[in-house]
Short mmCIF file of C-alpha atoms in Angstrom, two decimals:
data_model
loop_
_atom_site.label_atom_id
_atom_site.label_comp_id
_atom_site.label_asym_id
_atom_site.label_seq_id
_atom_site.Cartn_x
_atom_site.Cartn_y
_atom_site.Cartn_z
CA MET A 656 0.05 0.19 0.28
CA ILE A 657 1.15 3.13 -0.95
CA SER A 658 0.25 6.30 1.08
CA ASN A 659 0.20 9.90 -0.46
CA TRP A 660 1.12 12.70 2.14
CA TYR A 661 0.60 15.88 1.98
CA CYS A 662 4.73 17.16 3.07
CA PHE A 663 6.25 20.61 3.55
CA LEU A 664 9.35 21.73 4.67
CA ARG A 665 8.50 23.88 7.43
CA ILE A 666 11.96 25.39 8.75
CA ILE A 667 15.68 24.82 7.87
CA ILE A 668 18.90 24.90 10.95
CA ARG A 669 22.34 25.32 10.37
CA PRO A 670 23.73 24.85 13.42
CA LYS A 671 27.65 26.57 13.44
CA GLN A 672 28.23 25.45 9.93
CA GLN A 673 28.27 21.70 12.15
CA TYR A 674 26.65 18.08 11.93
CA ALA A 675 23.86 17.59 13.63
CA MET A 676 24.80 14.41 15.31
CA LYS A 677 21.37 13.61 17.44
CA VAL A 678 18.65 15.59 17.56
CA CYS A 679 15.21 15.48 19.64
CA PHE A 680 11.94 17.42 20.39
CA HIS A 681 10.45 17.95 24.10
CA HIS A 682 7.68 14.98 24.11
CA SER A 683 5.16 17.63 25.56
CA LYS A 684 6.47 21.00 23.85
CA PRO A 685 6.28 20.77 20.46
CA ASN A 686 8.68 23.47 19.73
CA TYR A 687 11.61 22.98 22.14
CA LEU A 688 14.23 20.37 20.02
CA LEU A 689 17.72 19.75 21.12
CA SER A 690 21.17 19.25 18.63
CA ALA A 691 24.18 17.46 19.55
CA THR A 692 26.75 19.36 16.95
CA ARG A 693 29.60 17.39 16.06
CA ASP A 694 31.87 20.40 17.92
CA ASP A 695 30.61 19.04 21.22
CA CYS A 696 27.61 21.40 21.56
CA VAL A 697 24.40 21.35 22.85
CA LEU A 698 22.41 23.65 21.01
CA PHE A 699 18.50 24.39 22.14
CA PHE A 700 15.99 25.43 19.64
CA ASP A 701 12.62 27.61 20.76
CA LEU A 702 11.28 26.71 16.98
CA ARG A 703 9.14 30.02 17.06
CA GLN A 704 12.63 31.75 16.51
CA GLU A 705 14.85 31.83 13.91
CA ARG A 706 17.94 30.80 15.66
CA SER A 707 19.01 28.73 18.55
CA ALA A 708 18.34 30.08 22.00
CA PHE A 709 21.19 28.63 23.45
CA THR A 710 24.25 27.07 22.88
CA PHE A 711 25.96 24.71 25.59
CA GLU A 712 29.79 23.84 25.14
CA ASN A 713 31.37 20.53 26.49
CA GLY A 714 34.86 21.14 27.00
CA GLY A 715 36.28 18.69 24.16
CA ALA A 716 34.20 15.60 25.04
CA HIS A 717 31.77 14.85 21.76
CA VAL A 718 27.93 14.24 23.20
CA ARG A 719 26.66 11.42 22.23
CA ASP A 720 22.68 12.31 23.07
CA VAL A 721 21.01 14.28 24.65
CA LYS A 722 17.34 13.58 25.55
CA PHE A 723 14.45 15.54 28.26
CA ALA A 724 13.19 14.57 30.92
CA TYR A 725 9.41 13.49 30.50
CA ASN A 726 8.59 15.18 33.74
CA SER A 727 10.46 18.45 33.50
CA HIS A 728 9.77 21.11 30.71
CA ILE A 729 12.84 22.43 31.57
CA LEU A 730 15.44 19.91 32.27
CA PHE A 731 17.87 17.99 29.77
CA ALA A 732 20.16 15.18 29.62
CA LEU A 733 23.39 14.27 27.03
CA ALA A 734 25.75 11.92 27.37
CA ASP A 735 29.29 12.32 26.01
CA ALA A 736 31.93 10.19 25.03
CA ASN A 737 34.32 10.67 28.23
CA GLY A 738 31.55 8.71 30.20
CA MET A 739 29.52 11.41 32.12
CA VAL A 740 26.27 11.99 31.83
CA LYS A 741 25.15 15.93 32.48
CA PHE A 742 21.79 17.58 33.54
CA LEU A 743 20.99 21.44 32.47
CA ASN A 744 18.58 23.21 32.90
CA VAL A 745 17.40 25.13 29.38
CA GLN A 746 15.95 28.37 31.43
CA LYS A 747 20.05 27.79 33.42
CA PRO A 748 22.33 26.31 30.77
CA ALA A 749 25.74 28.27 31.90
CA LYS A 750 26.38 25.10 33.70
CA PRO A 751 24.79 22.00 34.52
CA VAL A 752 22.33 21.12 37.24
CA GLN A 753 24.07 17.69 37.63
CA LEU A 754 26.92 15.96 36.78
CA PHE A 755 28.31 12.15 36.72
CA THR A 756 30.78 9.72 36.08
CA ALA A 757 28.01 6.96 34.52
CA HIS A 758 30.32 4.78 32.34
CA GLY A 759 34.43 3.87 32.47
CA GLY A 760 33.84 4.83 28.35
CA PRO A 761 31.85 6.57 26.26
CA VAL A 762 28.42 6.89 27.24
CA LEU A 763 26.62 6.37 23.61
CA SER A 764 22.99 6.56 24.67
CA LEU A 765 20.34 7.23 26.94
CA ASP A 766 16.52 7.42 28.41
CA PHE A 767 14.24 8.87 30.07
CA ASN A 768 11.35 6.10 31.35
CA PRO A 769 8.21 7.96 30.09
CA LEU A 770 6.44 5.77 32.95
CA VAL A 771 8.28 6.22 35.87
CA GLU A 772 9.03 9.85 37.09
CA ASN A 773 12.94 10.49 37.49
CA ILE A 774 14.08 6.95 35.80
CA PHE A 775 16.17 6.86 33.44
CA ALA A 776 18.85 3.84 31.51
CA THR A 777 21.93 4.83 29.72
CA GLY A 778 23.32 2.33 27.59
CA GLY A 779 28.26 2.75 26.77
CA ARG A 780 30.95 1.54 25.19
CA ASP A 781 31.49 -0.72 27.67
CA LYS A 782 29.02 -3.42 27.23
CA ILE A 783 26.74 -2.00 30.23
CA ILE A 784 23.10 -0.71 30.92
CA GLN A 785 22.77 1.69 33.62
CA ILE A 786 19.37 1.74 35.06
CA TRP A 787 19.13 5.23 37.19
CA GLU A 788 17.18 7.42 39.60
CA TYR A 789 17.67 11.63 39.28
CA GLN A 790 17.21 13.46 42.43
CA SER A 791 17.72 16.53 42.71
CA THR A 792 20.66 16.54 44.65
CA LYS A 793 22.09 13.15 43.45
CA THR A 794 21.25 10.75 40.43
CA LYS A 795 21.30 6.56 41.83
CA LEU A 796 22.50 3.70 40.39
CA GLU A 797 19.60 1.15 40.71
CA ASP A 798 20.81 -1.20 38.73
CA SER A 799 23.28 -2.57 35.87
CA ILE A 800 22.58 -5.03 33.29
CA ILE A 801 26.12 -6.57 31.54
CA THR A 802 25.22 -7.20 28.08
CA SER A 803 27.28 -8.51 25.38
CA ALA A 804 28.21 -6.42 23.07
CA PRO A 805 28.90 -2.33 23.41
CA ILE A 806 25.66 -0.54 22.95
CA GLY A 807 24.50 1.57 19.97
CA GLN A 808 21.12 2.52 20.98
CA ILE A 809 18.66 2.10 23.96
CA HIS A 810 14.79 3.42 24.57
CA TRP A 811 12.70 2.58 26.93
CA ASN A 812 8.31 0.81 26.25
CA PRO A 813 6.50 3.84 26.60
CA LEU A 814 3.36 1.66 27.34
CA LYS A 815 6.04 -1.04 29.53
CA ARG A 816 7.51 0.90 32.94
CA THR A 817 9.71 -2.67 33.05
CA GLN A 818 11.05 -2.97 29.88
CA ILE A 819 14.42 -1.82 27.98
CA ALA A 820 15.20 -2.06 24.03
CA SER A 821 18.53 -2.27 23.10
CA SER A 822 20.84 -2.56 20.46
CA THR A 823 24.68 -3.35 19.91
CA LEU A 824 27.13 -1.30 18.03
CA THR A 825 28.38 -4.75 16.38
CA THR A 826 27.82 -6.27 13.71
CA ASP A 827 25.57 -9.08 14.68
CA PHE A 828 22.36 -7.11 14.29
CA GLU A 829 20.79 -8.16 17.74
CA ILE A 830 18.32 -6.34 19.16
CA GLN A 831 17.83 -7.50 23.36
CA VAL A 832 14.52 -6.63 24.92
CA TRP A 833 14.69 -6.30 28.21
CA ASP A 834 12.62 -7.01 32.16
CA ILE A 835 13.82 -5.28 35.06
#
């Protein structure tokens, strides 16, 4: 079956003449967009404006993933090549609200649980999926899953609060679904 869609280009964004490595819309604010660029920056866009609202420079570490928190209109997290996760506030982006070492190597993916407030997961080159609870003063490790290969992507099931899927960076073409 072929469907004909009436599509049109709404806007073109050229962030700093750099590749956008990751992009992420906010789940409830349709004009909010994050872009992780190749030059170690995260750009926040409000699509009602012509240019980025702010740029956060990650101090020389490649940003591997970026996501908005589900339970907040202003909080987002980035994962970087140094194994760090940093939480930032879009209203005060000059410095992270919180940062911590999540993995012993690059964090390649992160995702917030859409059904459980303050729970998120990270996946790294170290072959581990970490489940975390974000708290305003400290992030707490809740669980770890050791896998057979470096983690390329992770995503929570939007309808099952304890299910997370992962894909590997290797050529085994596996997608693994975990129930935690």
